[in-house]
C-alpha cells in the first residue's frame, strides 16, 4: 500500500514539474502529461524489477 501512495505522489510531482517546465516552452499541458507518463513508466519498471 505504501508503494502505491509513493507512486501517486511521484506522479503528481512529475506532473507539477512538467507543468512548470512546459510553461517556459508555452506547452504546459503537454509537458505535464509527459512528466506524469515518464514517472509512471519508471514506477512500472521499478515494480517489475523488485518483485518479492
N, CA, C, O and CB atoms as a CASP TS submission, in Angstrom:
PFRMAT TS
TARGET T0000
AUTHOR 0000-0000-0000
METHOD Language model
MODEL 1
PARENT N/A
ATOM      1  N   UNK     1       0.821  -1.199   0.000  1.00  0.00           N
ATOM      2  CA  UNK     1       0.000   0.000   0.000  1.00  0.00           C
ATOM      3  C   UNK     1       0.866   1.264   0.000  1.00  0.00           C
ATOM      4  O   UNK     1       0.533   2.254  -0.652  1.00  0.00           O
ATOM      5  CB  UNK     1      -0.935  -0.002   1.210  1.00  0.00           C
ATOM      6  N   UNK     2       1.969   1.218   0.731  1.00  0.00           N
ATOM      7  CA  UNK     2       2.832   2.400   0.810  1.00  0.00           C
ATOM      8  C   UNK     2       3.481   2.688  -0.541  1.00  0.00           C
ATOM      9  O   UNK     2       3.681   3.850  -0.896  1.00  0.00           O
ATOM     10  CB  UNK     2       3.915   2.207   1.886  1.00  0.00           C
ATOM     11  N   UNK     3       3.814   1.636  -1.299  1.00  0.00           N
ATOM     12  CA  UNK     3       4.420   1.847  -2.612  1.00  0.00           C
ATOM     13  C   UNK     3       3.433   2.505  -3.569  1.00  0.00           C
ATOM     14  O   UNK     3       3.829   3.311  -4.410  1.00  0.00           O
ATOM     15  CB  UNK     3       4.914   0.518  -3.195  1.00  0.00           C
ATOM     16  N   UNK     4       2.160   2.169  -3.447  1.00  0.00           N
ATOM     17  CA  UNK     4       1.145   2.804  -4.294  1.00  0.00           C
ATOM     18  C   UNK     4       1.008   4.284  -3.958  1.00  0.00           C
ATOM     19  O   UNK     4       0.870   5.120  -4.851  1.00  0.00           O
ATOM     20  CB  UNK     4      -0.214   2.098  -4.132  1.00  0.00           C
ATOM     21  N   UNK     5       1.047   4.604  -2.676  1.00  0.00           N
ATOM     22  CA  UNK     5       0.947   6.005  -2.275  1.00  0.00           C
ATOM     23  C   UNK     5       2.161   6.792  -2.743  1.00  0.00           C
ATOM     24  O   UNK     5       2.034   7.941  -3.168  1.00  0.00           O
ATOM     25  CB  UNK     5       0.801   6.119  -0.757  1.00  0.00           C
ATOM     26  N   UNK     6       3.325   6.184  -2.668  1.00  0.00           N
ATOM     27  CA  UNK     6       4.546   6.858  -3.126  1.00  0.00           C
ATOM     28  C   UNK     6       4.492   7.093  -4.633  1.00  0.00           C
ATOM     29  O   UNK     6       4.899   8.154  -5.106  1.00  0.00           O
ATOM     30  CB  UNK     6       5.798   6.026  -2.761  1.00  0.00           C
ATOM     31  N   UNK     7       3.991   6.113  -5.393  1.00  0.00           N
ATOM     32  CA  UNK     7       3.919   6.289  -6.840  1.00  0.00           C
ATOM     33  C   UNK     7       2.920   7.376  -7.227  1.00  0.00           C
ATOM     34  O   UNK     7       3.127   8.087  -8.210  1.00  0.00           O
ATOM     35  CB  UNK     7       3.542   4.975  -7.508  1.00  0.00           C
ATOM     36  N   UNK     8       1.834   7.508  -6.458  1.00  0.00           N
ATOM     37  CA  UNK     8       0.870   8.579  -6.730  1.00  0.00           C
ATOM     38  C   UNK     8       1.504   9.939  -6.457  1.00  0.00           C
ATOM     39  O   UNK     8       1.332  10.876  -7.237  1.00  0.00           O
ATOM     40  CB  UNK     8      -0.406   8.398  -5.873  1.00  0.00           C
ATOM     41  N   UNK     9       2.228  10.045  -5.361  1.00  0.00           N
ATOM     42  CA  UNK     9       2.888  11.318  -5.027  1.00  0.00           C
ATOM     43  C   UNK     9       3.943  11.655  -6.071  1.00  0.00           C
ATOM     44  O   UNK     9       4.056  12.807  -6.490  1.00  0.00           O
ATOM     45  CB  UNK     9       3.532  11.252  -3.620  1.00  0.00           C
ATOM     46  N   UNK    10       4.720  10.657  -6.494  1.00  0.00           N
ATOM     47  CA  UNK    10       5.732  10.910  -7.523  1.00  0.00           C
ATOM     48  C   UNK    10       5.096  11.314  -8.850  1.00  0.00           C
ATOM     49  O   UNK    10       5.623  12.181  -9.548  1.00  0.00           O
ATOM     50  CB  UNK    10       6.605   9.672  -7.722  1.00  0.00           C
ATOM     51  N   UNK    11       3.980  10.700  -9.204  1.00  0.00           N
ATOM     52  CA  UNK    11       3.287  11.079 -10.437  1.00  0.00           C
ATOM     53  C   UNK    11       2.798  12.517 -10.359  1.00  0.00           C
ATOM     54  O   UNK    11       2.902  13.271 -11.326  1.00  0.00           O
ATOM     55  CB  UNK    11       2.108  10.133 -10.706  1.00  0.00           C
ATOM     56  N   UNK    12       2.267  12.888  -9.206  1.00  0.00           N
ATOM     57  CA  UNK    12       1.810  14.262  -9.021  1.00  0.00           C
ATOM     58  C   UNK    12       2.972  15.248  -9.147  1.00  0.00           C
ATOM     59  O   UNK    12       2.861  16.273  -9.821  1.00  0.00           O
ATOM     60  CB  UNK    12       1.130  14.418  -7.654  1.00  0.00           C
ATOM     61  N   UNK    13       4.084  14.924  -8.492  1.00  0.00           N
ATOM     62  CA  UNK    13       5.248  15.817  -8.560  1.00  0.00           C
ATOM     63  C   UNK    13       5.818  15.888  -9.978  1.00  0.00           C
ATOM     64  O   UNK    13       6.270  16.948 -10.411  1.00  0.00           O
ATOM     65  CB  UNK    13       6.336  15.347  -7.583  1.00  0.00           C
ATOM     66  N   UNK    14       5.798  14.765 -10.701  1.00  0.00           N
ATOM     67  CA  UNK    14       6.240  14.774 -12.094  1.00  0.00           C
ATOM     68  C   UNK    14       5.352  15.645 -12.961  1.00  0.00           C
ATOM     69  O   UNK    14       5.834  16.347 -13.850  1.00  0.00           O
ATOM     70  CB  UNK    14       6.268  13.363 -12.647  1.00  0.00           C
ATOM     71  N   UNK    15       4.053  15.598 -12.700  1.00  0.00           N
ATOM     72  CA  UNK    15       3.128  16.449 -13.437  1.00  0.00           C
ATOM     73  C   UNK    15       3.330  17.927 -13.140  1.00  0.00           C
ATOM     74  O   UNK    15       3.305  18.757 -14.049  1.00  0.00           O
ATOM     75  CB  UNK    15       1.712  16.061 -13.120  1.00  0.00           C
ATOM     76  N   UNK    16       3.528  18.250 -11.883  1.00  0.00           N
ATOM     77  CA  UNK    16       3.754  19.650 -11.498  1.00  0.00           C
ATOM     78  C   UNK    16       5.054  20.163 -12.098  1.00  0.00           C
ATOM     79  O   UNK    16       5.107  21.271 -12.634  1.00  0.00           O
ATOM     80  CB  UNK    16       3.785  19.797  -9.962  1.00  0.00           C
ATOM     81  N   UNK    17       6.108  19.346 -12.004  1.00  0.00           N
ATOM     82  CA  UNK    17       7.386  19.763 -12.574  1.00  0.00           C
ATOM     83  C   UNK    17       7.276  19.934 -14.088  1.00  0.00           C
ATOM     84  O   UNK    17       7.810  20.892 -14.647  1.00  0.00           O
ATOM     85  CB  UNK    17       8.482  18.744 -12.234  1.00  0.00           C
ATOM     86  N   UNK    18       6.587  19.010 -14.749  1.00  0.00           N
ATOM     87  CA  UNK    18       6.388  19.128 -16.190  1.00  0.00           C
ATOM     88  C   UNK    18       5.573  20.351 -16.565  1.00  0.00           C
ATOM     89  O   UNK    18       5.832  20.993 -17.583  1.00  0.00           O
ATOM     90  CB  UNK    18       5.715  17.894 -16.720  1.00  0.00           C
ATOM     91  N   UNK    19       4.574  20.674 -15.729  1.00  0.00           N
ATOM     92  CA  UNK    19       3.758  21.861 -15.998  1.00  0.00           C
ATOM     93  C   UNK    19       4.601  23.126 -15.957  1.00  0.00           C
ATOM     94  O   UNK    19       4.505  23.970 -16.848  1.00  0.00           O
ATOM     95  CB  UNK    19       2.612  21.963 -14.988  1.00  0.00           C
ATOM     96  N   UNK    20       5.431  23.259 -14.922  1.00  0.00           N
ATOM     97  CA  UNK    20       6.244  24.469 -14.815  1.00  0.00           C
ATOM     98  C   UNK    20       7.346  24.513 -15.865  1.00  0.00           C
ATOM     99  O   UNK    20       7.666  25.582 -16.385  1.00  0.00           O
ATOM    100  CB  UNK    20       6.853  24.566 -13.430  1.00  0.00           C
ATOM    101  N   UNK    21       7.929  23.359 -16.180  1.00  0.00           N
ATOM    102  CA  UNK    21       8.931  23.329 -17.242  1.00  0.00           C
ATOM    103  C   UNK    21       8.286  23.648 -18.594  1.00  0.00           C
ATOM    104  O   UNK    21       8.860  24.368 -19.411  1.00  0.00           O
ATOM    105  CB  UNK    21       9.628  21.952 -17.289  1.00  0.00           C
ATOM    106  N   UNK    22       7.097  23.108 -18.815  1.00  0.00           N
ATOM    107  CA  UNK    22       6.389  23.358 -20.069  1.00  0.00           C
ATOM    108  C   UNK    22       5.888  24.782 -20.205  1.00  0.00           C
ATOM    109  O   UNK    22       5.690  25.268 -21.319  1.00  0.00           O
ATOM    110  CB  UNK    22       5.235  22.420 -20.193  1.00  0.00           C
ATOM    111  N   UNK    23       5.681  25.461 -19.077  1.00  0.00           N
ATOM    112  CA  UNK    23       5.235  26.855 -19.144  1.00  0.00           C
ATOM    113  C   UNK    23       6.281  27.723 -19.834  1.00  0.00           C
ATOM    114  O   UNK    23       5.943  28.682 -20.529  1.00  0.00           O
ATOM    115  CB  UNK    23       4.942  27.398 -17.734  1.00  0.00           C
ATOM    116  N   UNK    24       7.528  27.390 -19.642  1.00  0.00           N
ATOM    117  CA  UNK    24       8.593  28.135 -20.314  1.00  0.00           C
ATOM    118  C   UNK    24       8.630  27.864 -21.802  1.00  0.00           C
ATOM    119  O   UNK    24       9.141  28.676 -22.575  1.00  0.00           O
ATOM    120  CB  UNK    24       9.930  27.796 -19.707  1.00  0.00           C
ATOM    121  N   UNK    25       8.089  26.722 -22.209  1.00  0.00           N
ATOM    122  CA  UNK    25       8.068  26.355 -23.627  1.00  0.00           C
ATOM    123  C   UNK    25       6.708  26.603 -24.276  1.00  0.00           C
ATOM    124  O   UNK    25       6.487  26.231 -25.428  1.00  0.00           O
ATOM    125  CB  UNK    25       8.447  24.897 -23.787  1.00  0.00           C
ATOM    126  N   UNK    26       5.800  27.233 -23.531  1.00  0.00           N
ATOM    127  CA  UNK    26       4.433  27.509 -23.983  1.00  0.00           C
ATOM    128  C   UNK    26       3.653  26.236 -24.298  1.00  0.00           C
ATOM    129  O   UNK    26       2.782  26.238 -25.169  1.00  0.00           O
ATOM    130  CB  UNK    26       4.465  28.400 -25.210  1.00  0.00           C
ATOM    131  N   UNK    27       3.963  25.150 -23.592  1.00  0.00           N
ATOM    132  CA  UNK    27       3.229  23.897 -23.734  1.00  0.00           C
ATOM    133  C   UNK    27       3.086  23.237 -22.364  1.00  0.00           C
ATOM    134  O   UNK    27       3.612  22.144 -22.155  1.00  0.00           O
ATOM    135  CB  UNK    27       3.945  22.944 -24.732  1.00  0.00           C
ATOM    136  N   UNK    28       2.385  23.877 -21.429  1.00  0.00           N
ATOM    137  CA  UNK    28       2.349  23.332 -20.071  1.00  0.00           C
ATOM    138  C   UNK    28       1.601  22.014 -19.952  1.00  0.00           C
ATOM    139  O   UNK    28       2.030  21.128 -19.214  1.00  0.00           O
ATOM    140  CB  UNK    28       1.729  24.325 -19.155  1.00  0.00           C
ATOM    141  N   UNK    29       0.489  21.870 -20.665  1.00  0.00           N
ATOM    142  CA  UNK    29      -0.314  20.652 -20.522  1.00  0.00           C
ATOM    143  C   UNK    29       0.409  19.448 -21.122  1.00  0.00           C
ATOM    144  O   UNK    29       0.397  18.361 -20.545  1.00  0.00           O
ATOM    145  CB  UNK    29      -1.688  20.832 -21.193  1.00  0.00           C
ATOM    146  N   UNK    30       1.029  19.642 -22.263  1.00  0.00           N
ATOM    147  CA  UNK    30       1.743  18.531 -22.901  1.00  0.00           C
ATOM    148  C   UNK    30       2.905  18.061 -22.042  1.00  0.00           C
ATOM    149  O   UNK    30       3.125  16.857 -21.906  1.00  0.00           O
ATOM    150  CB  UNK    30       2.250  18.943 -24.284  1.00  0.00           C
ATOM    151  N   UNK    31       3.650  18.987 -21.463  1.00  0.00           N
ATOM    152  CA  UNK    31       4.781  18.614 -20.626  1.00  0.00           C
ATOM    153  C   UNK    31       4.320  18.017 -19.300  1.00  0.00           C
ATOM    154  O   UNK    31       5.005  17.168 -18.730  1.00  0.00           O
ATOM    155  CB  UNK    31       5.671  19.823 -20.374  1.00  0.00           C
ATOM    156  N   UNK    32       3.145  18.464 -18.800  1.00  0.00           N
ATOM    157  CA  UNK    32       2.600  17.873 -17.590  1.00  0.00           C
ATOM    158  C   UNK    32       2.269  16.402 -17.837  1.00  0.00           C
ATOM    159  O   UNK    32       2.590  15.543 -17.016  1.00  0.00           O
ATOM    160  CB  UNK    32       1.348  18.644 -17.123  1.00  0.00           C
ATOM    161  N   UNK    33       1.631  16.116 -18.963  1.00  0.00           N
ATOM    162  CA  UNK    33       1.318  14.731 -19.305  1.00  0.00           C
ATOM    163  C   UNK    33       2.578  13.914 -19.538  1.00  0.00           C
ATOM    164  O   UNK    33       2.662  12.763 -19.111  1.00  0.00           O
ATOM    165  CB  UNK    33       0.433  14.680 -20.540  1.00  0.00           C
ATOM    166  N   UNK    34       3.549  14.498 -20.207  1.00  0.00           N
ATOM    167  CA  UNK    34       4.804  13.803 -20.460  1.00  0.00           C
ATOM    168  C   UNK    34       5.531  13.481 -19.152  1.00  0.00           C
ATOM    169  O   UNK    34       6.026  12.368 -18.978  1.00  0.00           O
ATOM    170  CB  UNK    34       5.700  14.646 -21.371  1.00  0.00           C
ATOM    171  N   UNK    35       5.599  14.446 -18.236  1.00  0.00           N
ATOM    172  CA  UNK    35       6.251  14.213 -16.950  1.00  0.00           C
ATOM    173  C   UNK    35       5.562  13.122 -16.152  1.00  0.00           C
ATOM    174  O   UNK    35       6.224  12.297 -15.521  1.00  0.00           O
ATOM    175  CB  UNK    35       6.284  15.491 -16.144  1.00  0.00           C
ATOM    176  N   UNK    36       4.231  13.113 -16.176  1.00  0.00           N
ATOM    177  CA  UNK    36       3.480  12.083 -15.473  1.00  0.00           C
ATOM    178  C   UNK    36       3.704  10.714 -16.101  1.00  0.00           C
ATOM    179  O   UNK    36       3.832   9.722 -15.383  1.00  0.00           O
ATOM    180  CB  UNK    36       1.994  12.421 -15.468  1.00  0.00           C
ATOM    181  N   UNK    37       3.755  10.645 -17.426  1.00  0.00           N
ATOM    182  CA  UNK    37       3.977   9.358 -18.091  1.00  0.00           C
ATOM    183  C   UNK    37       5.380   8.828 -17.817  1.00  0.00           C
ATOM    184  O   UNK    37       5.556   7.626 -17.616  1.00  0.00           O
ATOM    185  CB  UNK    37       3.757   9.492 -19.601  1.00  0.00           C
ATOM    186  N   UNK    38       6.376   9.702 -17.805  1.00  0.00           N
ATOM    187  CA  UNK    38       7.746   9.263 -17.538  1.00  0.00           C
ATOM    188  C   UNK    38       7.848   8.673 -16.133  1.00  0.00           C
ATOM    189  O   UNK    38       8.455   7.620 -15.939  1.00  0.00           O
ATOM    190  CB  UNK    38       8.736  10.439 -17.700  1.00  0.00           C
ATOM    191  N   UNK    39       7.250   9.357 -15.154  1.00  0.00           N
ATOM    192  CA  UNK    39       7.275   8.845 -13.781  1.00  0.00           C
ATOM    193  C   UNK    39       6.501   7.538 -13.683  1.00  0.00           C
ATOM    194  O   UNK    39       6.919   6.621 -12.976  1.00  0.00           O
ATOM    195  CB  UNK    39       6.693   9.881 -12.804  1.00  0.00           C
ATOM    196  N   UNK    40       5.375   7.445 -14.387  1.00  0.00           N
ATOM    197  CA  UNK    40       4.585   6.211 -14.376  1.00  0.00           C
ATOM    198  C   UNK    40       5.345   5.030 -14.935  1.00  0.00           C
ATOM    199  O   UNK    40       5.298   3.938 -14.369  1.00  0.00           O
ATOM    200  CB  UNK    40       3.315   6.402 -15.158  1.00  0.00           C
ATOM    201  N   UNK    41       6.038   5.228 -16.024  1.00  0.00           N
ATOM    202  CA  UNK    41       6.841   4.149 -16.610  1.00  0.00           C
ATOM    203  C   UNK    41       7.970   3.767 -15.658  1.00  0.00           C
ATOM    204  O   UNK    41       8.283   2.585 -15.514  1.00  0.00           O
ATOM    205  CB  UNK    41       7.417   4.573 -17.989  1.00  0.00           C
ATOM    206  N   UNK    42       8.579   4.741 -15.014  1.00  0.00           N
ATOM    207  CA  UNK    42       9.621   4.445 -14.036  1.00  0.00           C
ATOM    208  C   UNK    42       9.092   3.625 -12.871  1.00  0.00           C
ATOM    209  O   UNK    42       9.775   2.718 -12.396  1.00  0.00           O
ATOM    210  CB  UNK    42      10.234   5.731 -13.522  1.00  0.00           C
ATOM    211  N   UNK    43       7.899   3.924 -12.406  1.00  0.00           N
ATOM    212  CA  UNK    43       7.302   3.148 -11.307  1.00  0.00           C
ATOM    213  C   UNK    43       6.980   1.724 -11.757  1.00  0.00           C
ATOM    214  O   UNK    43       7.136   0.780 -10.982  1.00  0.00           O
ATOM    215  CB  UNK    43       6.022   3.840 -10.790  1.00  0.00           C
ATOM    216  N   UNK    44       6.538   1.565 -12.989  1.00  0.00           N
ATOM    217  CA  UNK    44       6.245   0.225 -13.503  1.00  0.00           C
ATOM    218  C   UNK    44       7.523  -0.591 -13.604  1.00  0.00           C
ATOM    219  O   UNK    44       7.548  -1.757 -13.208  1.00  0.00           O
ATOM    220  CB  UNK    44       5.555   0.305 -14.878  1.00  0.00           C
ATOM    221  N   UNK    45       8.584   0.010 -14.130  1.00  0.00           N
ATOM    222  CA  UNK    45       9.871  -0.697 -14.242  1.00  0.00           C
ATOM    223  C   UNK    45      10.388  -1.064 -12.859  1.00  0.00           C
ATOM    224  O   UNK    45      10.894  -2.169 -12.666  1.00  0.00           O
ATOM    225  CB  UNK    45      10.917   0.171 -14.991  1.00  0.00           C
ATOM    226  N   UNK    46      10.271  -0.166 -11.901  1.00  0.00           N
ATOM    227  CA  UNK    46      10.714  -0.452 -10.537  1.00  0.00           C
ATOM    228  C   UNK    46       9.920  -1.621  -9.937  1.00  0.00           C
ATOM    229  O   UNK    46      10.492  -2.494  -9.286  1.00  0.00           O
ATOM    230  CB  UNK    46      10.565   0.803  -9.652  1.00  0.00           C
ATOM    231  N   UNK    47       8.606  -1.630 -10.160  1.00  0.00           N
ATOM    232  CA  UNK    47       7.765  -2.701  -9.622  1.00  0.00           C
ATOM    233  C   UNK    47       8.114  -4.049 -10.257  1.00  0.00           C
ATOM    234  O   UNK    47       8.096  -5.072  -9.572  1.00  0.00           O
ATOM    235  CB  UNK    47       6.280  -2.379  -9.850  1.00  0.00           C
ATOM    236  N   UNK    48       8.425  -4.064 -11.534  1.00  0.00           N
ATOM    237  CA  UNK    48       8.761  -5.318 -12.209  1.00  0.00           C
ATOM    238  C   UNK    48      10.121  -5.831 -11.718  1.00  0.00           C
ATOM    239  O   UNK    48      10.286  -7.032 -11.503  1.00  0.00           O
ATOM    240  CB  UNK    48       8.776  -5.122 -13.751  1.00  0.00           C
ATOM    241  N   UNK    49      11.075  -4.948 -11.542  1.00  0.00           N
ATOM    242  CA  UNK    49      12.418  -5.349 -11.129  1.00  0.00           C
ATOM    243  C   UNK    49      12.491  -5.803  -9.673  1.00  0.00           C
ATOM    244  O   UNK    49      13.358  -6.604  -9.321  1.00  0.00           O
ATOM    245  CB  UNK    49      13.373  -4.209 -11.343  1.00  0.00           C
ATOM    246  N   UNK    50      11.603  -5.309  -8.831  1.00  0.00           N
ATOM    247  CA  UNK    50      11.700  -5.596  -7.392  1.00  0.00           C
ATOM    248  C   UNK    50      10.545  -6.456  -6.897  1.00  0.00           C
ATOM    249  O   UNK    50       9.939  -6.150  -5.870  1.00  0.00           O
ATOM    250  CB  UNK    50      11.742  -4.297  -6.600  1.00  0.00           C
ATOM    251  N   UNK    51      10.239  -7.518  -7.612  1.00  0.00           N
ATOM    252  CA  UNK    51       9.203  -8.446  -7.153  1.00  0.00           C
ATOM    253  C   UNK    51       9.720  -9.243  -5.965  1.00  0.00           C
ATOM    254  O   UNK    51      10.901  -9.583  -5.889  1.00  0.00           O
ATOM    255  CB  UNK    51       8.764  -9.396  -8.295  1.00  0.00           C
ATOM    256  N   UNK    52       8.826  -9.529  -5.058  1.00  0.00           N
ATOM    257  CA  UNK    52       9.206 -10.375  -3.906  1.00  0.00           C
ATOM    258  C   UNK    52       8.313 -11.578  -3.836  1.00  0.00           C
ATOM    259  O   UNK    52       8.467 -12.410  -2.943  1.00  0.00           O
ATOM    260  CB  UNK    52       9.133  -9.591  -2.584  1.00  0.00           C
TER
END
